[in-house]
Amino acid sequence: MKDTGFLQDNISVIESLKKLPIISSLEDRHIKGLVKLCKIIEYAPGERIFAEDGFDQHLYILISGKVSVLKNGVEVSALTKPGDIFGEMGIIDAAARSASVFAVDKVSCLKMDASFMDRLKGEEKQTVVCVVNKVFTEMLSDRLRKTTEEFIKAKEELERLKKRG
């Protein structure tokens, strides 16, 4: 794992992040607020990013590479698109990690320390909380849409199999 440290106002990083779909709609001042909570982390192929049943306050935004999400050792998802988010459940409900995540190939991601938000004050805190909530809302909406589509396909297949047998 290679860690950049907290990014602060790194202009080149901010410009790169603007290319990520999940961040592109945000204003520069909001991106700057978000970046203060983040590090860019690189993982080697096969390296564990976090473990199922572990506890931490980090959210990850994929910049490049592919990660595999495993539940009880079984792959339940693979994330490959820049801007894909993982690790959000631990922030939303403060429970143990529901799955493990591993780098499939060389992975670069933005790692956000959500516990840092507690140390922000005033307008800066309000701005960052609003931005994070917007990002979560968009991401959860997208995942719910995909899950609904998968559920409908599974239900249709079940009905088709019932009619055959």
mmCIF file of N, CA and C in Angstrom, residues 53-156:
data_model
loop_
_atom_site.group_PDB
_atom_site.id
_atom_site.type_symbol
_atom_site.label_atom_id
_atom_site.label_comp_id
_atom_site.label_asym_id
_atom_site.label_seq_id
_atom_site.Cartn_x
_atom_site.Cartn_y
_atom_site.Cartn_z
ATOM 1 N N ASP A 53 -16.006 -7.795 8.774
ATOM 2 C CA ASP A 53 -16.118 -7.747 10.237
ATOM 3 C C ASP A 53 -15.155 -6.765 10.898
ATOM 4 N N GLY A 54 -14.347 -6.058 10.111
ATOM 5 C CA GLY A 54 -13.473 -5.032 10.673
ATOM 6 C C GLY A 54 -14.247 -3.733 10.899
ATOM 7 N N PHE A 55 -13.670 -2.845 11.672
ATOM 8 C CA PHE A 55 -14.287 -1.546 11.949
ATOM 9 C C PHE A 55 -13.338 -0.434 11.520
ATOM 10 N N ASP A 56 -13.847 0.544 10.819
ATOM 11 C CA ASP A 56 -13.111 1.774 10.564
ATOM 12 C C ASP A 56 -14.079 2.810 10.013
ATOM 13 N N GLN A 57 -13.601 4.001 9.817
ATOM 14 C CA GLN A 57 -14.433 5.116 9.354
ATOM 15 C C GLN A 57 -13.958 5.616 7.996
ATOM 16 N N HIS A 58 -13.661 4.698 7.074
ATOM 17 C CA HIS A 58 -13.151 5.103 5.767
ATOM 18 C C HIS A 58 -14.109 4.729 4.647
ATOM 19 N N LEU A 59 -14.185 5.623 3.704
ATOM 20 C CA LEU A 59 -14.953 5.451 2.474
ATOM 21 C C LEU A 59 -13.943 5.517 1.339
ATOM 22 N N TYR A 60 -14.155 4.750 0.296
ATOM 23 C CA TYR A 60 -13.213 4.690 -0.820
ATOM 24 C C TYR A 60 -13.906 5.057 -2.124
ATOM 25 N N ILE A 61 -13.209 5.819 -2.956
ATOM 26 C CA ILE A 61 -13.680 6.140 -4.306
ATOM 27 C C ILE A 61 -12.614 5.621 -5.263
ATOM 28 N N LEU A 62 -13.005 4.700 -6.125
ATOM 29 C CA LEU A 62 -12.073 4.088 -7.065
ATOM 30 C C LEU A 62 -11.621 5.110 -8.105
ATOM 31 N N ILE A 63 -10.327 5.230 -8.281
ATOM 32 C CA ILE A 63 -9.762 6.102 -9.313
ATOM 33 C C ILE A 63 -9.370 5.256 -10.524
ATOM 34 N N SER A 64 -8.679 4.142 -10.261
ATOM 35 C CA SER A 64 -8.303 3.240 -11.350
ATOM 36 C C SER A 64 -8.121 1.836 -10.801
ATOM 37 N N GLY A 65 -8.198 0.853 -11.699
ATOM 38 C CA GLY A 65 -8.021 -0.536 -11.318
ATOM 39 C C GLY A 65 -9.344 -1.244 -11.110
ATOM 40 N N LYS A 66 -9.248 -2.417 -10.505
ATOM 41 C CA LYS A 66 -10.423 -3.254 -10.253
ATOM 42 C C LYS A 66 -10.334 -3.810 -8.844
ATOM 43 N N VAL A 67 -11.453 -3.749 -8.113
ATOM 44 C CA VAL A 67 -11.526 -4.352 -6.784
ATOM 45 C C VAL A 67 -12.607 -5.422 -6.777
ATOM 46 N N SER A 68 -12.406 -6.406 -5.925
ATOM 47 C CA SER A 68 -13.358 -7.494 -5.751
ATOM 48 C C SER A 68 -13.934 -7.399 -4.348
ATOM 49 N N VAL A 69 -15.265 -7.475 -4.256
ATOM 50 C CA VAL A 69 -15.967 -7.423 -2.977
ATOM 51 C C VAL A 69 -16.389 -8.851 -2.641
ATOM 52 N N LEU A 70 -15.929 -9.362 -1.491
ATOM 53 C CA LEU A 70 -16.223 -10.736 -1.096
ATOM 54 C C LEU A 70 -16.993 -10.781 0.211
ATOM 55 N N LYS A 71 -18.046 -11.591 0.230
ATOM 56 C CA LYS A 71 -18.840 -11.836 1.436
ATOM 57 C C LYS A 71 -18.668 -13.311 1.771
ATOM 58 N N ASN A 72 -18.175 -13.616 2.955
ATOM 59 C CA ASN A 72 -17.902 -15.001 3.351
ATOM 60 C C ASN A 72 -17.034 -15.716 2.313
ATOM 61 N N GLY A 73 -16.089 -14.998 1.722
ATOM 62 C CA GLY A 73 -15.170 -15.570 0.753
ATOM 63 C C GLY A 73 -15.711 -15.723 -0.657
ATOM 64 N N VAL A 74 -16.963 -15.321 -0.892
ATOM 65 C CA VAL A 74 -17.586 -15.427 -2.212
ATOM 66 C C VAL A 74 -17.693 -14.033 -2.826
ATOM 67 N N GLU A 75 -17.242 -13.906 -4.082
ATOM 68 C CA GLU A 75 -17.320 -12.599 -4.737
ATOM 69 C C GLU A 75 -18.777 -12.227 -4.988
ATOM 70 N N VAL A 76 -19.162 -11.064 -4.490
ATOM 71 C CA VAL A 76 -20.524 -10.567 -4.699
ATOM 72 C C VAL A 76 -20.553 -9.390 -5.657
ATOM 73 N N SER A 77 -19.389 -8.802 -5.900
ATOM 74 C CA SER A 77 -19.328 -7.655 -6.797
ATOM 75 C C SER A 77 -17.883 -7.395 -7.205
ATOM 76 N N ALA A 78 -17.752 -6.795 -8.381
ATOM 77 C CA ALA A 78 -16.449 -6.315 -8.839
ATOM 78 C C ALA A 78 -16.654 -4.875 -9.290
ATOM 79 N N LEU A 79 -15.813 -3.985 -8.836
ATOM 80 C CA LEU A 79 -15.922 -2.572 -9.187
ATOM 81 C C LEU A 79 -14.757 -2.196 -10.085
ATOM 82 N N THR A 80 -15.074 -1.545 -11.209
ATOM 83 C CA THR A 80 -14.042 -1.223 -12.197
ATOM 84 C C THR A 80 -14.109 0.209 -12.709
ATOM 85 N N LYS A 81 -15.217 0.899 -12.444
ATOM 86 C CA LYS A 81 -15.395 2.237 -13.017
ATOM 87 C C LYS A 81 -14.815 3.314 -12.107
ATOM 88 N N PRO A 82 -14.023 4.226 -12.674
ATOM 89 C CA PRO A 82 -13.574 5.361 -11.870
ATOM 90 C C PRO A 82 -14.792 6.074 -11.278
ATOM 91 N N GLY A 83 -14.733 6.329 -9.976
ATOM 92 C CA GLY A 83 -15.857 6.955 -9.287
ATOM 93 C C GLY A 83 -16.707 5.966 -8.512
ATOM 94 N N ASP A 84 -16.514 4.649 -8.744
ATOM 95 C CA ASP A 84 -17.242 3.656 -7.949
ATOM 96 C C ASP A 84 -16.866 3.837 -6.482
ATOM 97 N N ILE A 85 -17.861 3.718 -5.620
ATOM 98 C CA ILE A 85 -17.660 3.910 -4.180
ATOM 99 C C ILE A 85 -17.791 2.571 -3.473
ATOM 100 N N PHE A 86 -16.933 2.349 -2.480
ATOM 101 C CA PHE A 86 -17.079 1.175 -1.622
ATOM 102 C C PHE A 86 -16.662 1.550 -0.205
ATOM 103 N N GLY A 87 -17.146 0.764 0.751
ATOM 104 C CA GLY A 87 -16.849 1.034 2.153
ATOM 105 C C GLY A 87 -17.825 1.982 2.818
ATOM 106 N N GLU A 88 -18.865 2.365 2.094
ATOM 107 C CA GLU A 88 -19.803 3.368 2.614
ATOM 108 C C GLU A 88 -20.680 2.842 3.743
ATOM 109 N N MET A 89 -20.946 1.542 3.771
ATOM 110 C CA MET A 89 -21.855 1.003 4.781
ATOM 111 C C MET A 89 -21.327 1.229 6.196
ATOM 112 N N GLY A 90 -20.033 1.121 6.390
ATOM 113 C CA GLY A 90 -19.447 1.344 7.710
ATOM 114 C C GLY A 90 -19.622 2.765 8.204
ATOM 115 N N ILE A 91 -19.755 3.696 7.276
ATOM 116 C CA ILE A 91 -19.967 5.093 7.646
ATOM 117 C C ILE A 91 -21.441 5.351 7.923
ATOM 118 N N ILE A 92 -22.297 4.741 7.121
ATOM 119 C CA ILE A 92 -23.733 4.975 7.250
ATOM 120 C C ILE A 92 -24.266 4.431 8.565
ATOM 121 N N ASP A 93 -23.907 3.173 8.903
ATOM 122 C CA ASP A 93 -24.502 2.568 10.098
ATOM 123 C C ASP A 93 -23.507 2.279 11.225
ATOM 124 N N ALA A 94 -22.247 2.620 11.044
ATOM 125 C CA ALA A 94 -21.196 2.440 12.063
ATOM 126 C C ALA A 94 -21.073 0.989 12.527
ATOM 127 N N ALA A 95 -21.510 0.051 11.699
ATOM 128 C CA ALA A 95 -21.400 -1.371 12.023
ATOM 129 C C ALA A 95 -20.098 -1.925 11.441
ATOM 130 N N ALA A 96 -19.829 -3.178 11.766
ATOM 131 C CA ALA A 96 -18.648 -3.848 11.213
ATOM 132 C C ALA A 96 -18.776 -3.948 9.697
ATOM 133 N N ARG A 97 -17.652 -4.053 9.026
ATOM 134 C CA ARG A 97 -17.638 -4.204 7.569
ATOM 135 C C ARG A 97 -18.443 -5.439 7.185
ATOM 136 N N SER A 98 -19.321 -5.290 6.197
ATOM 137 C CA SER A 98 -20.179 -6.401 5.773
ATOM 138 C C SER A 98 -19.498 -7.296 4.743
ATOM 139 N N ALA A 99 -18.361 -6.891 4.224
ATOM 140 C CA ALA A 99 -17.637 -7.660 3.215
ATOM 141 C C ALA A 99 -16.164 -7.265 3.242
ATOM 142 N N SER A 100 -15.353 -8.090 2.602
ATOM 143 C CA SER A 100 -13.936 -7.771 2.404
ATOM 144 C C SER A 100 -13.756 -7.224 1.000
ATOM 145 N N VAL A 101 -12.759 -6.375 0.824
ATOM 146 C CA VAL A 101 -12.456 -5.834 -0.500
ATOM 147 C C VAL A 101 -10.966 -6.037 -0.768
ATOM 148 N N PHE A 102 -10.674 -6.570 -1.971
ATOM 149 C CA PHE A 102 -9.304 -6.832 -2.399
ATOM 150 C C PHE A 102 -9.028 -6.152 -3.729
ATOM 151 N N ALA A 103 -7.795 -5.725 -3.918
ATOM 152 C CA ALA A 103 -7.358 -5.206 -5.217
ATOM 153 C C ALA A 103 -7.157 -6.400 -6.142
ATOM 154 N N VAL A 104 -7.783 -6.369 -7.312
ATOM 155 C CA VAL A 104 -7.604 -7.434 -8.297
ATOM 156 C C VAL A 104 -6.336 -7.172 -9.101
ATOM 157 N N ASP A 105 -6.155 -5.932 -9.488
ATOM 158 C CA ASP A 105 -4.928 -5.501 -10.152
ATOM 159 C C ASP A 105 -4.442 -4.253 -9.422
ATOM 160 N N LYS A 106 -3.518 -3.523 -9.997
ATOM 161 C CA LYS A 106 -3.050 -2.305 -9.327
ATOM 162 C C LYS A 106 -4.236 -1.352 -9.196
ATOM 163 N N VAL A 107 -4.491 -0.906 -7.973
ATOM 164 C CA VAL A 107 -5.648 -0.062 -7.674
ATOM 165 C C VAL A 107 -5.187 1.259 -7.080
ATOM 166 N N SER A 108 -5.818 2.316 -7.540
ATOM 167 C CA SER A 108 -5.626 3.640 -6.964
ATOM 168 C C SER A 108 -6.997 4.124 -6.527
ATOM 169 N N CYS A 109 -7.091 4.590 -5.297
ATOM 170 C CA CYS A 109 -8.385 5.083 -4.833
ATOM 171 C C CYS A 109 -8.207 6.253 -3.863
ATOM 172 N N LEU A 110 -9.279 6.992 -3.763
ATOM 173 C CA LEU A 110 -9.354 8.093 -2.824
ATOM 174 C C LEU A 110 -9.910 7.504 -1.533
ATOM 175 N N LYS A 111 -9.202 7.674 -0.433
ATOM 176 C CA LYS A 111 -9.627 7.136 0.859
ATOM 177 C C LYS A 111 -10.026 8.312 1.738
ATOM 178 N N MET A 112 -11.298 8.346 2.107
ATOM 179 C CA MET A 112 -11.807 9.455 2.904
ATOM 180 C C MET A 112 -11.980 9.017 4.353
ATOM 181 N N ASP A 113 -11.407 9.775 5.258
ATOM 182 C CA ASP A 113 -11.538 9.520 6.689
ATOM 183 C C ASP A 113 -12.772 10.260 7.188
ATOM 184 N N ALA A 114 -13.884 9.533 7.311
ATOM 185 C CA ALA A 114 -15.148 10.160 7.704
ATOM 186 C C ALA A 114 -15.115 10.666 9.143
ATOM 187 N N SER A 115 -14.272 10.086 9.996
ATOM 188 C CA SER A 115 -14.202 10.556 11.383
ATOM 189 C C SER A 115 -13.649 11.978 11.450
ATOM 190 N N PHE A 116 -12.907 12.378 10.409
ATOM 191 C CA PHE A 116 -12.346 13.730 10.353
ATOM 192 C C PHE A 116 -13.456 14.781 10.284
ATOM 193 N N MET A 117 -14.618 14.401 9.744
ATOM 194 C CA MET A 117 -15.731 15.357 9.629
ATOM 195 C C MET A 117 -16.157 15.885 10.991
ATOM 196 N N ASP A 118 -15.995 15.057 12.018
ATOM 197 C CA ASP A 118 -16.372 15.480 13.368
ATOM 198 C C ASP A 118 -15.520 16.640 13.860
ATOM 199 N N ARG A 119 -14.325 16.798 13.303
ATOM 200 C CA ARG A 119 -13.420 17.864 13.743
ATOM 201 C C ARG A 119 -13.607 19.169 12.966
ATOM 202 N N LEU A 120 -14.405 19.122 11.888
ATOM 203 C CA LEU A 120 -14.663 20.349 11.125
ATOM 204 C C LEU A 120 -15.644 21.228 11.885
ATOM 205 N N LYS A 121 -15.633 22.504 11.564
ATOM 206 C CA LYS A 121 -16.500 23.456 12.269
ATOM 207 C C LYS A 121 -17.258 24.331 11.276
ATOM 208 N N GLY A 122 -18.401 24.847 11.726
ATOM 209 C CA GLY A 122 -19.151 25.870 11.007
ATOM 210 C C GLY A 122 -19.513 25.534 9.580
ATOM 211 N N GLU A 123 -19.320 26.526 8.705
ATOM 212 C CA GLU A 123 -19.718 26.399 7.304
ATOM 213 C C GLU A 123 -18.952 25.290 6.592
ATOM 214 N N GLU A 124 -17.675 25.139 6.943
ATOM 215 C CA GLU A 124 -16.876 24.085 6.308
ATOM 216 C C GLU A 124 -17.483 22.708 6.588
ATOM 217 N N LYS A 125 -17.905 22.484 7.844
ATOM 218 C CA LYS A 125 -18.519 21.202 8.200
ATOM 219 C C LYS A 125 -19.832 21.023 7.452
ATOM 220 N N GLN A 126 -20.666 22.057 7.406
ATOM 221 C CA GLN A 126 -21.948 21.969 6.701
ATOM 222 C C GLN A 126 -21.738 21.649 5.229
ATOM 223 N N THR A 127 -20.767 22.292 4.622
ATOM 224 C CA THR A 127 -20.483 22.070 3.202
ATOM 225 C C THR A 127 -20.060 20.631 2.956
ATOM 226 N N VAL A 128 -19.116 20.137 3.743
ATOM 227 C CA VAL A 128 -18.617 18.776 3.551
ATOM 228 C C VAL A 128 -19.723 17.757 3.804
ATOM 229 N N VAL A 129 -20.509 17.941 4.850
ATOM 230 C CA VAL A 129 -21.610 17.015 5.142
ATOM 231 C C VAL A 129 -22.614 17.003 3.995
ATOM 232 N N CYS A 130 -22.950 18.161 3.455
ATOM 233 C CA CYS A 130 -23.881 18.235 2.315
ATOM 234 C C CYS A 130 -23.320 17.519 1.093
ATOM 235 N N VAL A 131 -22.052 17.721 0.821
ATOM 236 C CA VAL A 131 -21.418 17.074 -0.334
ATOM 237 C C VAL A 131 -21.421 15.554 -0.154
ATOM 238 N N VAL A 132 -21.016 15.087 1.014
ATOM 239 C CA VAL A 132 -20.982 13.644 1.273
ATOM 240 C C VAL A 132 -22.387 13.060 1.167
ATOM 241 N N ASN A 133 -23.380 13.746 1.714
ATOM 242 C CA ASN A 133 -24.763 13.268 1.614
ATOM 243 C C ASN A 133 -25.229 13.210 0.167
ATOM 244 N N LYS A 134 -24.859 14.195 -0.637
ATOM 245 C CA LYS A 134 -25.226 14.201 -2.060
ATOM 246 C C LYS A 134 -24.596 13.012 -2.770
ATOM 247 N N VAL A 135 -23.327 12.775 -2.504
ATOM 248 C CA VAL A 135 -22.621 11.654 -3.125
ATOM 249 C C VAL A 135 -23.267 10.330 -2.709
ATOM 250 N N PHE A 136 -23.561 10.165 -1.413
ATOM 251 C CA PHE A 136 -24.216 8.947 -0.929
ATOM 252 C C PHE A 136 -25.576 8.757 -1.587
ATOM 253 N N THR A 137 -26.351 9.819 -1.665
ATOM 254 C CA THR A 137 -27.689 9.725 -2.248
ATOM 255 C C THR A 137 -27.628 9.262 -3.695
ATOM 256 N N GLU A 138 -26.735 9.849 -4.473
ATOM 257 C CA GLU A 138 -26.597 9.449 -5.878
ATOM 258 C C GLU A 138 -26.146 7.997 -5.992
ATOM 259 N N MET A 139 -25.191 7.611 -5.181
ATOM 260 C CA MET A 139 -24.661 6.261 -5.229
ATOM 261 C C MET A 139 -25.712 5.237 -4.792
ATOM 262 N N LEU A 140 -26.417 5.513 -3.704
ATOM 263 C CA LEU A 140 -27.437 4.583 -3.227
ATOM 264 C C LEU A 140 -28.596 4.469 -4.206
ATOM 265 N N SER A 141 -28.958 5.563 -4.841
ATOM 266 C CA SER A 141 -30.006 5.539 -5.859
ATOM 267 C C SER A 141 -29.592 4.645 -7.022
ATOM 268 N N ASP A 142 -28.356 4.786 -7.463
ATOM 269 C CA ASP A 142 -27.848 3.968 -8.564
ATOM 270 C C ASP A 142 -27.823 2.492 -8.179
ATOM 271 N N ARG A 143 -27.363 2.185 -6.978
ATOM 272 C CA ARG A 143 -27.309 0.785 -6.536
ATOM 273 C C ARG A 143 -28.707 0.198 -6.360
ATOM 274 N N LEU A 144 -29.637 0.975 -5.853
ATOM 275 C CA LEU A 144 -31.012 0.493 -5.701
ATOM 276 C C LEU A 144 -31.620 0.201 -7.069
ATOM 277 N N ARG A 145 -31.367 1.071 -8.024
ATOM 278 C CA ARG A 145 -31.865 0.863 -9.391
ATOM 279 C C ARG A 145 -31.310 -0.445 -9.964
ATOM 280 N N LYS A 146 -30.016 -0.677 -9.812
ATOM 281 C CA LYS A 146 -29.394 -1.902 -10.328
ATOM 282 C C LYS A 146 -29.920 -3.135 -9.603
ATOM 283 N N THR A 147 -30.077 -3.048 -8.292
ATOM 284 C CA THR A 147 -30.587 -4.172 -7.516
ATOM 285 C C THR A 147 -32.018 -4.504 -7.925
ATOM 286 N N THR A 148 -32.826 -3.486 -8.157
ATOM 287 C CA THR A 148 -34.204 -3.700 -8.603
ATOM 288 C C THR A 148 -34.229 -4.400 -9.955
ATOM 289 N N GLU A 149 -33.372 -3.963 -10.878
ATOM 290 C CA GLU A 149 -33.292 -4.607 -12.195
ATOM 291 C C GLU A 149 -32.891 -6.074 -12.060
ATOM 292 N N GLU A 150 -31.908 -6.366 -11.219
ATOM 293 C CA GLU A 150 -31.474 -7.746 -11.008
ATOM 294 C C GLU A 150 -32.587 -8.573 -10.370
ATOM 295 N N PHE A 151 -33.315 -7.996 -9.428
ATOM 296 C CA PHE A 151 -34.420 -8.688 -8.771
ATOM 297 C C PHE A 151 -35.515 -9.026 -9.781
ATOM 298 N N ILE A 152 -35.850 -8.085 -10.635
ATOM 299 C CA ILE A 152 -36.886 -8.316 -11.647
ATOM 300 C C ILE A 152 -36.459 -9.431 -12.600
ATOM 301 N N LYS A 153 -35.211 -9.413 -13.038
ATOM 302 C CA LYS A 153 -34.715 -10.478 -13.925
ATOM 303 C C LYS A 153 -34.783 -11.837 -13.235
ATOM 304 N N ALA A 154 -34.388 -11.894 -11.962
ATOM 305 C CA ALA A 154 -34.435 -13.153 -11.218
ATOM 306 C C ALA A 154 -35.877 -13.628 -11.052
ATOM 307 N N LYS A 155 -36.778 -12.712 -10.784
ATOM 308 C CA LYS A 155 -38.197 -13.057 -10.619
ATOM 309 C C LYS A 155 -38.778 -13.578 -11.939
ATOM 310 N N GLU A 156 -38.438 -12.918 -13.047
ATOM 311 C CA GLU A 156 -38.905 -13.369 -14.361
ATOM 312 C C GLU A 156 -38.363 -14.759 -14.678
#
